[in-house]
Coordinates of C-alpha atoms in Angstrom, one line a residue:
Chain A
X1 CA 32.3 -60.2 15.8
X2 CA 30.4 -58.0 17.9
X3 CA 32.2 -56.5 21.3
X4 CA 30.5 -55.5 24.6
X5 CA 32.1 -53.0 26.3
X6 CA 31.1 -53.9 30.1
X7 CA 33.6 -51.5 32.2
X8 CA 35.6 -48.4 31.6
X9 CA 38.3 -46.9 34.1
X10 CA 40.6 -43.9 33.4
X11 CA 43.8 -44.5 34.3
X12 CA 46.9 -43.2 34.3
X13 CA 45.5 -40.5 31.4
X14 CA 44.0 -43.9 29.5
X15 CA 41.2 -46.4 29.6
X16 CA 41.0 -49.5 31.1
X17 CA 38.0 -51.6 29.4
X18 CA 36.7 -54.8 29.9
X19 CA 34.8 -56.2 27.0
X20 CA 32.8 -59.6 26.4
X21 CA 32.4 -61.1 22.9
X22 CA 31.6 -65.0 21.6
X23 CA 34.3 -66.6 20.6
X24 CA 33.8 -68.9 17.8
X25 CA 37.1 -70.9 18.9
X26 CA 36.4 -71.9 22.4
X27 CA 32.1 -71.7 21.7
X28 CA 31.7 -69.8 24.5
X29 CA 31.2 -65.9 25.5
X30 CA 34.6 -64.6 26.6
X31 CA 35.8 -61.5 28.5
X32 CA 38.8 -59.4 28.2
X33 CA 40.4 -56.4 29.4
X34 CA 42.6 -53.8 27.3
X35 CA 44.6 -50.7 29.0
X36 CA 44.6 -48.2 26.1
X37 CA 47.6 -45.8 26.9
X38 CA 46.9 -42.0 26.4
X39 CA 48.8 -42.1 22.9
X40 CA 46.2 -44.9 21.9
X41 CA 43.8 -41.3 21.2
X42 CA 46.1 -40.1 18.4
X43 CA 48.0 -43.1 16.9
X44 CA 48.5 -46.8 16.5
X45 CA 50.2 -48.4 19.5
X46 CA 51.7 -51.7 19.9
X47 CA 50.1 -54.6 22.1
X48 CA 51.7 -57.0 24.9
X49 CA 49.5 -59.7 25.4
X50 CA 49.3 -60.8 29.1
X51 CA 48.3 -64.5 30.3
X52 CA 47.6 -64.9 33.5
X53 CA 47.9 -68.2 35.8
X54 CA 45.9 -70.7 37.5
X55 CA 42.5 -69.3 39.1
X56 CA 42.7 -65.8 37.3
X57 CA 41.0 -63.8 35.0
X58 CA 41.3 -60.8 33.1
X59 CA 41.5 -58.8 36.3
X60 CA 44.6 -59.9 38.4
X61 CA 47.0 -58.4 36.2
X62 CA 44.8 -55.1 35.7
X63 CA 44.2 -54.6 39.4
X64 CA 47.5 -55.8 40.8
X65 CA 50.3 -55.7 38.6
X66 CA 50.7 -51.6 38.0
X67 CA 51.4 -52.5 34.8
X68 CA 49.1 -49.4 33.0
X69 CA 51.8 -46.8 34.7
X70 CA 54.4 -47.6 32.4
X71 CA 52.3 -48.7 29.9
X72 CA 51.0 -45.3 29.6
X73 CA 54.5 -43.8 29.9
X74 CA 55.5 -46.1 27.0
X75 CA 52.7 -45.9 25.0
X76 CA 52.1 -49.8 24.6
X77 CA 48.2 -51.3 25.0
X78 CA 48.0 -54.0 27.5
X79 CA 45.5 -56.9 26.9
X80 CA 44.5 -59.4 29.3
X81 CA 42.0 -62.3 28.2
X82 CA 40.8 -65.0 30.4
X83 CA 42.8 -68.0 31.7
X84 CA 39.6 -70.5 30.3
X85 CA 36.2 -70.7 28.7
X86 CA 33.5 -70.4 30.9
X87 CA 29.9 -70.6 31.5
X88 CA 27.6 -73.4 32.6
X89 CA 28.3 -75.7 29.4
X90 CA 31.8 -75.8 29.8
X91 CA 32.9 -78.7 31.6
X92 CA 34.9 -78.4 34.9
X93 CA 37.5 -80.4 36.9
X94 CA 35.3 -83.5 38.2
X95 CA 36.3 -82.2 41.9
X96 CA 36.4 -78.9 41.0
X97 CA 40.2 -78.8 41.6
X98 CA 41.9 -75.3 41.0
X99 CA 44.4 -76.6 38.7
X100 CA 42.1 -77.8 35.6
X101 CA 39.2 -77.2 33.8
X102 CA 38.0 -73.4 34.9
X103 CA 40.5 -71.1 35.2
X104 CA 43.2 -73.4 33.7
X105 CA 43.2 -73.9 30.4
X106 CA 46.5 -73.7 30.1
X107 CA 46.8 -72.3 26.5
X108 CA 46.5 -75.1 24.6
X109 CA 43.8 -77.2 22.4
X110 CA 42.5 -79.4 24.0
X111 CA 41.9 -83.1 21.9
X112 CA 40.1 -85.1 24.6
X113 CA 36.4 -85.4 25.4
X114 CA 34.5 -83.4 27.0
X115 CA 37.0 -80.5 27.1
X116 CA 38.0 -80.3 23.1
X117 CA 34.8 -78.6 22.6
X118 CA 35.8 -75.5 24.7
X119 CA 39.0 -75.6 25.6
X120 CA 41.0 -74.2 22.9
X121 CA 42.6 -71.4 23.9
X122 CA 45.8 -71.8 22.1
X123 CA 43.8 -70.9 19.1
X124 CA 42.0 -68.5 20.9
X125 CA 44.9 -66.5 22.0
X126 CA 47.3 -66.8 19.1
X127 CA 44.5 -66.5 16.1
X128 CA 41.0 -65.2 17.6
X129 CA 41.9 -62.9 19.8
X130 CA 44.4 -60.5 17.9
X131 CA 42.4 -60.3 14.8
X132 CA 39.6 -58.8 17.1
X133 CA 42.0 -56.7 18.9
X134 CA 43.3 -55.2 15.8
X135 CA 39.5 -54.7 13.9
X136 CA 38.5 -53.0 16.9
X137 CA 41.5 -50.8 18.5
X138 CA 44.0 -48.4 17.4
X139 CA 46.5 -51.0 17.6
X140 CA 49.4 -52.2 15.4
X141 CA 50.5 -55.5 14.7
X142 CA 53.2 -55.4 16.7
X143 CA 52.9 -57.7 19.6
X144 CA 54.3 -59.1 22.5
X145 CA 53.6 -61.6 25.1
X146 CA 53.9 -62.1 28.6
X147 CA 52.4 -64.2 31.6
X148 CA 52.8 -65.8 34.9
X149 CA 52.9 -68.9 36.2
X150 CA 50.5 -71.0 34.2
X151 CA 50.9 -67.8 32.1
X152 CA 54.1 -67.8 31.7
X153 CA 54.1 -71.4 30.4
X154 CA 51.8 -69.9 27.9
X155 CA 53.9 -66.8 27.0
X156 CA 56.5 -68.8 26.2
X157 CA 55.0 -71.6 24.3
X158 CA 52.9 -69.3 22.2
X159 CA 56.0 -67.3 21.7
X160 CA 58.3 -70.0 20.6
X161 CA 55.9 -71.3 18.4
X162 CA 54.7 -68.3 16.6
X163 CA 58.0 -66.2 16.6
X164 CA 57.0 -64.1 13.4
X165 CA 53.7 -63.3 15.7
X166 CA 55.5 -61.4 18.5
X167 CA 58.4 -59.2 18.7
X168 CA 59.3 -60.5 22.4
X169 CA 58.6 -62.6 25.0
X170 CA 58.8 -62.4 29.3
X171 CA 57.5 -64.6 32.0
X172 CA 57.1 -64.6 35.6
X173 CA 57.4 -67.7 37.7
X174 CA 56.6 -69.6 34.5
X175 CA 56.1 -73.2 34.4
X176 CA 58.7 -74.4 32.1
X177 CA 58.7 -78.0 32.0
X178 CA 55.1 -78.7 32.4
X179 CA 55.6 -82.4 31.2
X180 CA 57.6 -83.2 34.2
X181 CA 55.7 -81.6 36.6
X182 CA 52.1 -82.2 38.4
X183 CA 50.5 -79.2 37.3
X184 CA 51.8 -80.2 33.8
X185 CA 51.1 -83.7 33.9
X186 CA 47.5 -83.3 35.3
X187 CA 46.5 -81.1 32.6
X188 CA 48.0 -82.8 29.5
X189 CA 46.8 -85.8 30.6
X190 CA 43.0 -84.4 30.8
X191 CA 43.5 -82.2 27.9
X192 CA 45.7 -84.0 25.4
X193 CA 45.1 -87.7 26.6
X194 CA 47.7 -90.2 27.9
X195 CA 49.8 -90.3 24.7
X196 CA 52.6 -88.3 25.6
X197 CA 53.9 -87.8 22.3
X198 CA 51.3 -85.2 21.8
X199 CA 52.9 -83.1 25.0
X200 CA 56.0 -81.7 23.7
X201 CA 54.1 -79.5 21.3
X202 CA 53.4 -77.2 24.5
X203 CA 56.3 -77.5 26.5
X204 CA 58.7 -74.5 26.8
X205 CA 62.0 -76.5 27.6
X206 CA 60.7 -79.1 24.7
X207 CA 60.4 -76.3 22.1
X208 CA 63.3 -74.4 23.0
X209 CA 65.6 -77.2 21.8
X210 CA 64.2 -76.5 18.6
X211 CA 64.0 -73.0 18.5
X212 CA 65.4 -71.3 15.4
X213 CA 63.9 -67.9 15.0
X214 CA 65.1 -66.5 18.2
X215 CA 63.2 -63.7 19.6
X216 CA 64.5 -62.4 22.9
X217 CA 63.1 -63.9 26.3
X218 CA 63.0 -62.5 29.8
X219 CA 62.2 -64.5 32.6
X220 CA 62.0 -63.4 36.2
X221 CA 61.9 -66.3 39.2
X222 CA 61.4 -65.8 43.0
X223 CA 64.0 -67.9 44.7
X224 CA 61.5 -67.9 47.6
X225 CA 58.6 -69.2 45.2
X226 CA 56.6 -72.2 46.6
X227 CA 56.2 -73.9 43.3
X228 CA 60.0 -73.2 42.0
X229 CA 61.2 -76.8 42.8
X230 CA 58.0 -79.1 42.1
X231 CA 56.2 -77.0 39.3
X232 CA 58.5 -74.3 37.4
X233 CA 61.6 -76.2 36.8
X234 CA 63.6 -73.2 35.3
X235 CA 66.5 -75.4 35.3
X236 CA 65.1 -77.4 32.4
X237 CA 64.4 -74.1 30.3
X238 CA 68.1 -72.9 30.9
X239 CA 69.7 -76.0 29.7
X240 CA 67.9 -75.7 26.8
X241 CA 68.5 -72.2 25.9
X242 CA 72.4 -72.7 26.8
X243 CA 72.6 -76.0 24.4
X244 CA 70.6 -73.9 21.8
X245 CA 72.3 -70.7 22.3
X246 CA 68.7 -68.9 23.0
X247 CA 69.1 -65.7 23.9
X248 CA 67.2 -65.8 27.4
X249 CA 67.6 -63.5 30.1
X250 CA 66.9 -65.8 33.5
X251 CA 66.9 -63.9 36.5
X252 CA 66.5 -65.4 39.5
X253 CA 65.2 -62.5 42.2
X254 CA 66.2 -63.1 45.6
X255 CA 63.5 -63.7 48.3
X256 CA 60.7 -63.0 46.4
X257 CA 57.4 -65.2 45.9
X258 CA 55.1 -66.1 43.5
X259 CA 52.8 -63.5 43.7
X260 CA 51.2 -60.2 42.2
X261 CA 53.7 -58.5 44.7
X262 CA 56.6 -60.1 43.0
X263 CA 55.2 -59.1 39.8
X264 CA 54.4 -55.6 40.4
X265 CA 58.2 -55.4 41.6
X266 CA 59.5 -56.1 38.5
X267 CA 56.9 -55.0 35.7
X268 CA 58.6 -51.8 34.7
X269 CA 61.8 -53.8 33.6
X270 CA 59.5 -56.4 31.6
X271 CA 57.5 -53.4 29.8
X272 CA 61.1 -51.4 29.3
X273 CA 62.0 -54.9 27.7
X274 CA 59.5 -54.9 25.5
X275 CA 59.3 -51.1 24.7
X276 CA 62.6 -52.0 23.1
X277 CA 61.5 -54.7 20.7
X278 CA 57.8 -53.4 20.1
X279 CA 58.7 -49.8 19.5
X280 CA 61.5 -49.1 16.8
Chain B
X1 CA 51.3 -55.9 73.7
X2 CA 52.3 -58.9 71.4
X3 CA 52.0 -58.9 67.5
X4 CA 51.6 -62.1 65.1
X5 CA 52.7 -61.8 62.0
X6 CA 50.5 -63.8 59.6
X7 CA 52.3 -62.7 56.3
X8 CA 55.4 -61.6 54.9
X9 CA 56.2 -60.9 51.1
X10 CA 59.0 -59.3 49.2
X11 CA 58.1 -55.9 47.1
X12 CA 60.5 -53.5 45.6
X13 CA 62.9 -54.8 47.9
X14 CA 61.2 -54.1 51.3
X15 CA 59.0 -56.1 52.7
X16 CA 55.2 -56.0 53.2
X17 CA 53.8 -57.8 56.2
X18 CA 50.3 -58.0 58.1
X19 CA 50.0 -58.4 61.4
X20 CA 47.1 -59.2 64.0
X21 CA 47.2 -58.1 67.9
X22 CA 44.6 -57.5 70.6
X23 CA 43.5 -54.0 70.7
X24 CA 42.5 -52.6 73.9
X25 CA 40.9 -49.8 72.4
X26 CA 38.4 -51.6 70.3
X27 CA 38.4 -54.7 72.5
X28 CA 38.9 -57.2 69.7
X29 CA 41.6 -58.6 67.9
X30 CA 42.5 -56.5 64.8
X31 CA 44.7 -56.6 61.5
X32 CA 46.8 -53.9 59.9
X33 CA 49.0 -54.6 57.2
X34 CA 53.0 -52.5 56.8
X35 CA 55.2 -52.2 54.3
X36 CA 58.7 -51.5 55.1
X37 CA 60.9 -49.9 52.6
X38 CA 64.6 -51.1 51.9
X39 CA 65.8 -48.4 54.1
X40 CA 64.0 -49.5 57.2
X41 CA 66.8 -52.4 57.0
X42 CA 69.1 -49.7 58.2
X43 CA 67.5 -46.7 59.5
X44 CA 64.0 -45.5 61.0
X45 CA 61.8 -44.5 58.4
X46 CA 58.8 -42.1 58.6
X47 CA 55.7 -43.7 58.4
X48 CA 52.2 -42.7 56.1
X49 CA 49.2 -44.3 57.5
X50 CA 46.6 -45.1 55.0
X51 CA 42.9 -45.3 56.0
X52 CA 40.9 -47.2 53.6
X53 CA 37.0 -46.5 52.8
X54 CA 33.8 -48.3 53.1
X55 CA 33.9 -52.5 52.7
X56 CA 37.9 -52.2 52.6
X57 CA 40.6 -53.8 54.8
X58 CA 44.2 -53.4 55.5
X59 CA 44.5 -55.2 52.3
X60 CA 43.1 -52.9 49.1
X61 CA 45.8 -50.4 49.3
X62 CA 48.4 -52.6 48.9
X63 CA 46.9 -54.7 46.7
X64 CA 45.8 -52.2 44.2
X65 CA 47.2 -48.7 44.6
X66 CA 50.9 -49.5 43.6
X67 CA 52.0 -47.4 46.5
X68 CA 55.0 -49.7 47.4
X69 CA 57.0 -48.8 44.4
X70 CA 57.0 -44.7 45.1
X71 CA 57.3 -45.9 49.3
X72 CA 60.5 -48.0 48.7
X73 CA 62.2 -44.8 46.6
X74 CA 61.5 -42.5 49.1
X75 CA 62.2 -44.4 52.4
X76 CA 58.2 -44.5 53.7
X77 CA 56.7 -47.1 55.5
X78 CA 53.2 -47.6 54.8
X79 CA 50.6 -48.4 57.6
X80 CA 47.5 -49.6 56.6
X81 CA 44.9 -50.7 59.5
X82 CA 41.4 -52.3 59.0
X83 CA 38.7 -50.2 58.7
X84 CA 36.2 -51.3 61.5
X85 CA 36.3 -53.5 64.8
X86 CA 35.8 -57.2 63.8
X87 CA 34.8 -60.7 65.0
X88 CA 31.4 -62.4 66.0
X89 CA 31.2 -60.0 69.3
X90 CA 31.1 -57.1 67.2
X91 CA 27.9 -55.3 66.2
X92 CA 26.8 -55.2 62.8
X93 CA 24.6 -53.1 60.9
X94 CA 20.8 -54.4 61.2
X95 CA 20.4 -54.8 57.6
X96 CA 24.5 -55.9 56.8
X97 CA 24.7 -52.6 55.0
X98 CA 28.1 -51.8 53.3
X99 CA 28.0 -48.2 54.6
X100 CA 27.2 -49.1 58.5
X101 CA 29.2 -51.3 61.3
X102 CA 31.8 -53.6 60.0
X103 CA 33.9 -52.2 57.5
X104 CA 32.3 -49.2 58.2
X105 CA 34.0 -47.5 61.1
X106 CA 34.1 -44.2 60.2
X107 CA 37.2 -43.1 62.1
X108 CA 35.1 -42.0 64.9
X109 CA 34.3 -43.0 68.6
X110 CA 31.0 -43.8 69.0
X111 CA 29.2 -42.9 72.1
X112 CA 25.7 -45.0 71.4
X113 CA 25.1 -48.8 72.6
X114 CA 25.9 -51.3 71.6
X115 CA 28.6 -49.7 69.1
X116 CA 30.5 -47.7 71.4
X117 CA 32.2 -51.0 72.8
X118 CA 34.2 -51.7 69.8
X119 CA 33.7 -48.8 67.5
X120 CA 36.5 -46.6 68.9
X121 CA 38.3 -46.6 65.4
X122 CA 39.6 -42.7 66.2
X123 CA 41.3 -43.7 69.4
X124 CA 42.8 -46.6 67.8
X125 CA 44.1 -44.8 64.8
X126 CA 45.4 -41.7 66.7
X127 CA 46.2 -43.2 70.0
X128 CA 47.0 -47.0 70.1
X129 CA 48.3 -47.7 66.5
X130 CA 51.3 -45.4 66.1
X131 CA 52.4 -46.2 69.7
X132 CA 52.4 -50.1 68.9
X133 CA 54.0 -49.2 65.7
X134 CA 56.4 -47.1 66.6
X135 CA 57.5 -50.0 69.6
X136 CA 57.8 -52.8 67.1
X137 CA 59.3 -51.6 64.0
X138 CA 62.5 -49.1 62.8
X139 CA 60.6 -45.8 62.0
X140 CA 60.6 -42.2 63.6
X141 CA 57.5 -40.5 64.8
X142 CA 57.3 -38.4 61.6
X143 CA 53.7 -39.4 60.5
X144 CA 51.7 -38.7 58.0
X145 CA 47.8 -39.3 57.1
X146 CA 46.1 -39.9 53.8
X147 CA 43.1 -42.1 52.7
X148 CA 40.3 -42.8 50.2
X149 CA 36.7 -41.9 50.6
X150 CA 35.4 -42.9 53.9
X151 CA 39.2 -43.1 54.6
X152 CA 39.9 -39.8 53.3
X153 CA 37.2 -38.6 55.7
X154 CA 39.3 -40.3 58.0
X155 CA 42.6 -38.6 57.0
X156 CA 41.6 -35.2 57.2
X157 CA 39.4 -35.2 60.4
X158 CA 42.3 -36.7 62.1
X159 CA 44.9 -34.5 60.5
X160 CA 43.2 -31.4 61.4
X161 CA 42.3 -32.9 65.1
X162 CA 46.2 -33.4 65.6
X163 CA 48.2 -31.2 63.5
X164 CA 51.2 -31.7 65.9
X165 CA 51.1 -35.7 65.3
X166 CA 51.4 -35.4 61.4
X167 CA 53.4 -33.9 58.8
X168 CA 50.9 -33.5 56.1
X169 CA 47.5 -34.9 55.0
X170 CA 46.2 -36.1 51.8
X171 CA 43.1 -37.7 50.5
X172 CA 41.1 -39.4 47.7
X173 CA 37.4 -38.4 47.2
X174 CA 37.2 -37.6 50.9
X175 CA 33.8 -37.6 52.3
X176 CA 34.4 -33.9 52.6
X177 CA 31.4 -32.6 54.9
X178 CA 29.7 -35.9 56.2
X179 CA 27.0 -33.7 58.4
X180 CA 25.2 -32.8 55.1
X181 CA 25.5 -36.4 53.2
X182 CA 23.7 -39.8 53.4
X183 CA 26.7 -41.8 54.2
X184 CA 27.8 -39.5 57.3
X185 CA 24.2 -38.9 58.6
X186 CA 23.8 -42.6 58.8
X187 CA 27.0 -43.5 60.2
X188 CA 26.9 -40.3 62.8
X189 CA 22.9 -40.8 63.8
X190 CA 24.0 -44.8 64.5
X191 CA 27.3 -44.0 66.1
X192 CA 26.9 -40.5 67.9
X193 CA 23.5 -40.4 68.1
X194 CA 20.8 -38.0 67.3
X195 CA 21.9 -34.9 68.7
X196 CA 24.0 -33.3 66.1
X197 CA 25.7 -31.2 68.0
X198 CA 28.4 -34.4 68.5
X199 CA 28.6 -34.6 65.2
X200 CA 30.9 -31.6 63.7
X201 CA 34.0 -32.6 65.7
X202 CA 34.1 -35.6 62.8
X203 CA 33.4 -33.3 60.0
X204 CA 36.2 -32.0 57.7
X205 CA 34.3 -29.2 56.7
X206 CA 33.7 -27.9 60.3
X207 CA 36.6 -28.6 61.8
X208 CA 38.2 -26.6 58.7
X209 CA 36.6 -23.8 59.7
X210 CA 38.7 -23.5 63.2
X211 CA 42.0 -24.9 61.7
X212 CA 44.6 -22.6 63.1
X213 CA 47.7 -25.1 63.2
X214 CA 47.9 -25.9 59.2
X215 CA 49.3 -28.5 58.1
X216 CA 49.9 -29.0 54.3
X217 CA 46.9 -31.1 52.7
X218 CA 46.4 -32.3 49.1
X219 CA 43.1 -33.8 47.8
X220 CA 42.3 -35.5 44.6
X221 CA 39.1 -35.9 43.6
X222 CA 37.7 -37.7 39.9
X223 CA 35.3 -35.3 38.4
X224 CA 33.4 -38.9 37.1
X225 CA 33.3 -40.2 40.6
X226 CA 29.5 -41.7 41.1
X227 CA 29.6 -40.4 44.9
X228 CA 30.7 -36.8 44.0
X229 CA 27.5 -34.8 44.4
X230 CA 25.6 -36.5 46.5
X231 CA 28.2 -38.0 49.2
X232 CA 31.7 -36.4 48.8
X233 CA 30.6 -32.5 48.6
X234 CA 34.3 -31.1 48.3
X235 CA 32.8 -27.7 47.7
X236 CA 32.2 -27.5 51.4
X237 CA 36.0 -28.3 52.3
X238 CA 36.9 -25.4 49.7
X239 CA 35.1 -23.1 50.9
X240 CA 36.1 -23.4 54.3
X241 CA 39.8 -23.4 53.6
X242 CA 39.0 -20.4 51.5
X243 CA 37.7 -18.5 54.5
X244 CA 40.4 -20.2 56.8
X245 CA 43.3 -19.4 54.3
X246 CA 44.5 -23.2 54.7
X247 CA 46.8 -24.3 52.6
X248 CA 44.7 -26.8 50.7
X249 CA 45.2 -27.9 47.3
X250 CA 42.7 -29.5 45.7
X251 CA 42.5 -30.8 42.6
X252 CA 39.6 -32.0 40.5
X253 CA 40.6 -34.7 38.0
X254 CA 39.1 -35.3 34.7
X255 CA 37.6 -38.2 33.9
X256 CA 38.4 -40.2 36.8
X257 CA 36.1 -42.3 38.9
X258 CA 36.0 -43.5 42.5
X259 CA 38.0 -46.7 42.1
X260 CA 41.7 -47.8 43.1
X261 CA 42.4 -47.3 39.3
X262 CA 42.0 -43.7 40.0
X263 CA 44.1 -43.7 43.1
X264 CA 47.1 -45.9 41.4
X265 CA 47.1 -42.7 39.0
X266 CA 47.8 -40.0 41.2
X267 CA 49.6 -42.4 44.2
X268 CA 53.2 -41.2 43.4
X269 CA 52.2 -37.3 43.5
X270 CA 50.9 -38.2 46.8
X271 CA 53.8 -40.0 48.2
X272 CA 56.1 -37.1 46.7
X273 CA 53.7 -34.7 48.6
X274 CA 54.2 -36.6 51.5
X275 CA 57.9 -37.1 51.2
X276 CA 58.5 -33.3 51.2
X277 CA 57.2 -32.7 54.9
X278 CA 58.3 -36.2 56.1
X279 CA 62.1 -36.1 55.2
X280 CA 63.9 -33.4 55.9

């Protein structure tokens, strides 16, 4: 697998870099960003994978969250993939909507044509990308996963389904119960088809009901988030975690909204949380 | 003067807000952003004015620099104005270039038609905006000024010309000697006319030669900045400061470029520098 480096910026003594590569999983070129903290110059560092939300790319978290400052202090690499396959050959929402198709891969493996050829974001994130990262960069196999909104859904589902592969999970404003909200229903119907029995495998609240290996999980949710009631439904995740006695810390943050201004306000907490589990 | 609040986001316990207002100085509606730290809920706080660079608006520093985190800790309000007048009636560069006209006001008072009607950014920043801010928000009259690139030029020239109005000056990658670089020559020729005797009043290195009231100044410059040699010319400022025995701290930051990734890496230093002089 070859990587093409397309940008480099020094930040907090380390380096933020963008790469593109051809993905065999999603059958198109993919871009990702990696922040390598100063410690990576002399040792292998653990990795936090950041999964972004609807409409985002690898760039949002790297430009807006301030994550690199704390990553540089703690010695954690940050990897931010794109939120969907891209390119002229990749099918999009028929009306170009923001919540399906390009920029809206939902971190699942699509089964429905025409989306199943490219929309294999679950396998890309869980299988292809970590191998690529661990081959090409000075990183250890200690991994954690975090994300925002659709990416919070991605982080929780991927972490719960692969507890052996990640040390900890965190999320901001995650779509906690996609099978019961408009964003999730539209996406799952389009990518997975109308047979809802296939949907639960990508639903954080449903997965939580069967979680046995329990890796630590931190979730922050803004109380003034416009999407809270209709789309995010943290109460479903909380309820399932209670029944399952899952070590979920879910914090309702008074007055905060759905934006990166909210994310940046608590990014230090999330990195220190992951560091406890990534760095022994 | 009436202000219209157009956005509000909670950040680090304080509030980031955008406002628009009609400016009598530049004769059009203007937008600015203000970050009010948590301390502003119960007391008057000092203000750091941030002047952005070419092509920027009030949003760049608020989205990309991480400045609010440190402002919240130290109890400093941040005010970010736009970089030029805007609107259909405001003349732009005849070719729509990025370095003149809209987004490129250069923090001066234009004397040449058709620009002189609106491009009065010096008076807007120095006179109108602080009055507006001090009338409408819980801030003291303790002010400092900072900025990036064209905004670094703005911060240094405005601070040097008004040392009684500001406690301290800082800049990232400032255009230090605009009368001797392409960006500055184009702008000054267009806004001030071809008679170069009027140019020195807006040139940091020239002003430095006559600085008598010497407020503290911190400048950070990336060594890998693409604009360093042709446009920024910090050596002119350093030379003038030496002759004048001006308390200039100019740090060449190895490997950093011209981007907000560079700014964010040192924003904490700049705020702590200003806090020493703003908060007694």
